Amino acid sequence: MTLAEHYADQAEALCRLCHLFGKRQWCLATSGNFSVRTGTSHCLITQSGRDKTRLTAADLMLCDLDGVPSEPGLTPSAEAALHTLLYRLDGRTAAVLHTHSVAATVVSRAVDTEVEFSGFEMQKAIAGIASHDCTVSLPVFENSQDMADLATRVQQRAAHSGLTIPGFLVRGHGLYAWGNTLAQAARHVEGFEFLLSTALHERSFRP
Ligand SMILES: [Zn+2]
């Protein structure tokens, strides 16, 4: 039994969510990565290069919150550094989910440093947002193949102005969202993905 399989309930819940997001084409071609916190010092995270539509507990692994694998020979997702940073930044964060949808990719390339949503009922999917009558700003970070560099920029933003909503975009890449439970993190992904899709449709819809 792998360490990941030891956390059977959490692994099964995470796999079910990956299958759902896979069906929605938010993590094609083995893209995306997903994790849940397993305690104060570790998280369960997808291994590198796994098909999310067929994910099983054997495709997950345990690493500490510095990204060090708990089992020799296993390689976490390339973006584990961002997951572990988000867990270290807020001890309440219980799950971090990262999708590579068409909407997140296209919209992140069309805006400057953030994408703003206002007037949408779906904004209320995000924790702390109680009304359509406000503006939700989703930050956009420049992409990099150097995850330590990307994590440093996210950390600097968190220190400077805080991560005021539980999500951000990486340009030309995808969406990160998190929550205090796996269900809340999933709701945030669904809410942000909905809003990003509306941005695409509104640009193409000309009455
Ligand atoms: Zn990615």
Short mmCIF file of C-alpha atoms in Angstrom, two decimals, residues 47-187:
data_model
loop_
_atom_site.label_atom_id
_atom_site.label_comp_id
_atom_site.label_asym_id
_atom_site.label_seq_id
_atom_site.Cartn_x
_atom_site.Cartn_y
_atom_site.Cartn_z
CA GLN A 47 1.89 12.71 -9.40
CA SER A 48 3.42 14.22 -12.49
CA GLY A 49 1.89 13.38 -15.88
CA ARG A 50 -1.17 11.41 -14.79
CA ASP A 51 -4.44 11.28 -16.76
CA LYS A 52 -6.93 13.06 -14.51
CA THR A 53 -9.92 11.36 -16.13
CA ARG A 54 -8.68 7.97 -14.90
CA LEU A 55 -6.95 8.99 -11.71
CA THR A 56 -6.73 6.45 -8.88
CA ALA A 57 -5.20 6.63 -5.42
CA ALA A 58 -2.06 5.04 -6.88
CA ASP A 59 -1.59 8.22 -8.97
CA LEU A 60 -1.41 10.37 -5.82
CA MET A 61 1.51 10.84 -3.49
CA LEU A 62 2.30 12.42 -0.17
CA CYS A 63 4.74 15.30 0.19
CA ASP A 64 5.54 17.73 2.97
CA LEU A 65 4.67 21.41 2.76
CA ASP A 66 8.12 22.19 1.36
CA GLY A 67 7.34 19.83 -1.55
CA VAL A 68 9.65 17.03 -0.42
CA PRO A 69 8.20 13.61 -1.38
CA SER A 70 7.45 11.27 1.50
CA GLU A 71 8.25 8.21 -0.62
CA PRO A 72 11.46 7.79 -2.61
CA GLY A 73 11.10 7.45 -6.37
CA LEU A 74 7.82 9.35 -6.68
CA THR A 75 7.66 12.72 -8.45
CA PRO A 76 4.99 15.22 -7.49
CA SER A 77 3.33 17.50 -9.98
CA ALA A 78 5.73 20.06 -11.42
CA GLU A 79 3.65 22.74 -9.74
CA ALA A 80 3.78 21.29 -6.23
CA ALA A 81 5.68 24.42 -5.13
CA LEU A 82 2.56 26.54 -5.66
CA HIS A 83 0.33 24.08 -3.82
CA THR A 84 2.63 23.87 -0.82
CA LEU A 85 3.06 27.67 -0.76
CA LEU A 86 -0.71 28.14 -0.58
CA TYR A 87 -0.92 25.68 2.34
CA ARG A 88 1.91 27.47 4.15
CA LEU A 89 0.32 30.90 3.59
CA ASP A 90 -2.95 29.95 5.29
CA GLY A 91 -3.28 27.09 7.73
CA ARG A 92 -7.02 26.89 7.00
CA THR A 93 -6.51 25.95 3.36
CA ALA A 94 -7.56 22.32 2.95
CA ALA A 95 -7.42 21.83 -0.83
CA VAL A 96 -5.70 23.45 -3.83
CA LEU A 97 -7.04 22.78 -7.33
CA HIS A 98 -5.43 23.81 -10.63
CA THR A 99 -7.18 23.57 -14.00
CA HIS A 100 -6.05 24.27 -17.58
CA SER A 101 -9.35 25.25 -19.19
CA VAL A 102 -9.72 27.00 -22.53
CA ALA A 103 -11.55 29.90 -20.85
CA ALA A 104 -8.83 30.49 -18.22
CA THR A 105 -6.13 30.24 -20.87
CA VAL A 106 -7.72 32.65 -23.34
CA VAL A 107 -8.96 35.24 -20.82
CA SER A 108 -5.61 35.33 -18.99
CA ARG A 109 -3.92 36.28 -22.29
CA ALA A 110 -6.39 39.08 -23.01
CA VAL A 111 -6.07 41.11 -19.79
CA ASP A 112 -3.29 42.98 -18.02
CA THR A 113 -2.75 42.18 -14.34
CA GLU A 114 -6.23 41.08 -13.34
CA VAL A 115 -9.63 40.16 -14.71
CA GLU A 116 -12.64 41.83 -13.13
CA PHE A 117 -16.16 40.48 -12.81
CA SER A 118 -19.16 42.48 -11.64
CA GLY A 119 -22.91 42.05 -11.82
CA PHE A 120 -22.83 38.24 -11.97
CA GLU A 121 -24.95 36.19 -9.55
CA MET A 122 -22.28 33.46 -9.82
CA GLN A 123 -19.80 35.72 -7.98
CA LYS A 124 -21.54 34.45 -4.83
CA ALA A 125 -19.91 31.05 -5.40
CA ILE A 126 -16.76 32.64 -3.98
CA ALA A 127 -16.47 32.65 -0.17
CA GLY A 128 -17.00 36.12 1.26
CA ILE A 129 -18.88 37.45 -1.78
CA ALA A 130 -22.52 38.02 -0.83
CA SER A 131 -23.86 39.94 -3.81
CA HIS A 132 -23.64 40.41 -7.55
CA ASP A 133 -23.33 44.13 -6.79
CA CYS A 134 -19.57 44.26 -6.27
CA THR A 135 -16.39 43.68 -8.27
CA VAL A 136 -14.37 40.46 -8.00
CA SER A 137 -10.77 40.87 -9.20
CA LEU A 138 -8.90 37.72 -10.17
CA PRO A 139 -5.12 38.40 -10.26
CA VAL A 140 -3.05 37.28 -13.26
CA PHE A 141 0.58 36.21 -12.83
CA GLU A 142 3.02 35.84 -15.70
CA ASN A 143 3.73 32.22 -16.55
CA SER A 144 7.12 30.60 -15.96
CA GLN A 145 8.63 27.15 -16.23
CA ASP A 146 10.52 28.02 -13.04
CA MET A 147 7.95 27.17 -10.37
CA ALA A 148 10.15 28.55 -7.59
CA ASP A 149 10.12 31.92 -9.38
CA LEU A 150 6.36 31.81 -9.87
CA ALA A 151 5.85 30.82 -6.23
CA THR A 152 8.06 33.73 -5.12
CA ARG A 153 5.93 36.21 -7.09
CA VAL A 154 2.72 34.79 -5.59
CA GLN A 155 4.28 34.98 -2.13
CA GLN A 156 5.34 38.60 -2.71
CA ARG A 157 1.83 39.54 -3.78
CA ALA A 158 0.39 37.79 -0.72
CA ALA A 159 2.77 39.72 1.53
CA HIS A 160 2.15 43.03 -0.21
CA SER A 161 -1.60 43.11 -0.73
CA GLY A 162 -2.86 39.72 0.38
CA LEU A 163 -4.63 37.12 -1.71
CA THR A 164 -8.04 38.60 -1.08
CA ILE A 165 -9.99 36.04 -3.07
CA PRO A 166 -9.19 32.30 -3.20
CA GLY A 167 -7.89 32.14 -6.74
CA PHE A 168 -5.58 33.51 -9.41
CA LEU A 169 -4.74 32.97 -13.07
CA VAL A 170 -1.39 32.16 -14.62
CA ARG A 171 -1.16 33.75 -18.06
CA GLY A 172 -1.71 31.41 -20.98
CA HIS A 173 -1.77 28.55 -18.50
CA GLY A 174 -4.72 28.16 -16.17
CA LEU A 175 -6.54 28.75 -12.90
CA TYR A 176 -5.55 28.10 -9.29
CA ALA A 177 -8.28 28.03 -6.65
CA TRP A 178 -8.37 26.82 -3.08
CA GLY A 179 -10.70 26.46 -0.12
CA ASN A 180 -11.07 25.52 3.50
CA THR A 181 -12.62 22.20 2.45
CA LEU A 182 -12.29 20.18 -0.74
CA ALA A 183 -15.96 20.94 -1.52
CA GLN A 184 -15.40 24.67 -1.08
CA ALA A 185 -12.29 24.59 -3.30
CA ALA A 186 -14.30 22.73 -5.96
CA ARG A 187 -17.07 25.33 -5.73
#
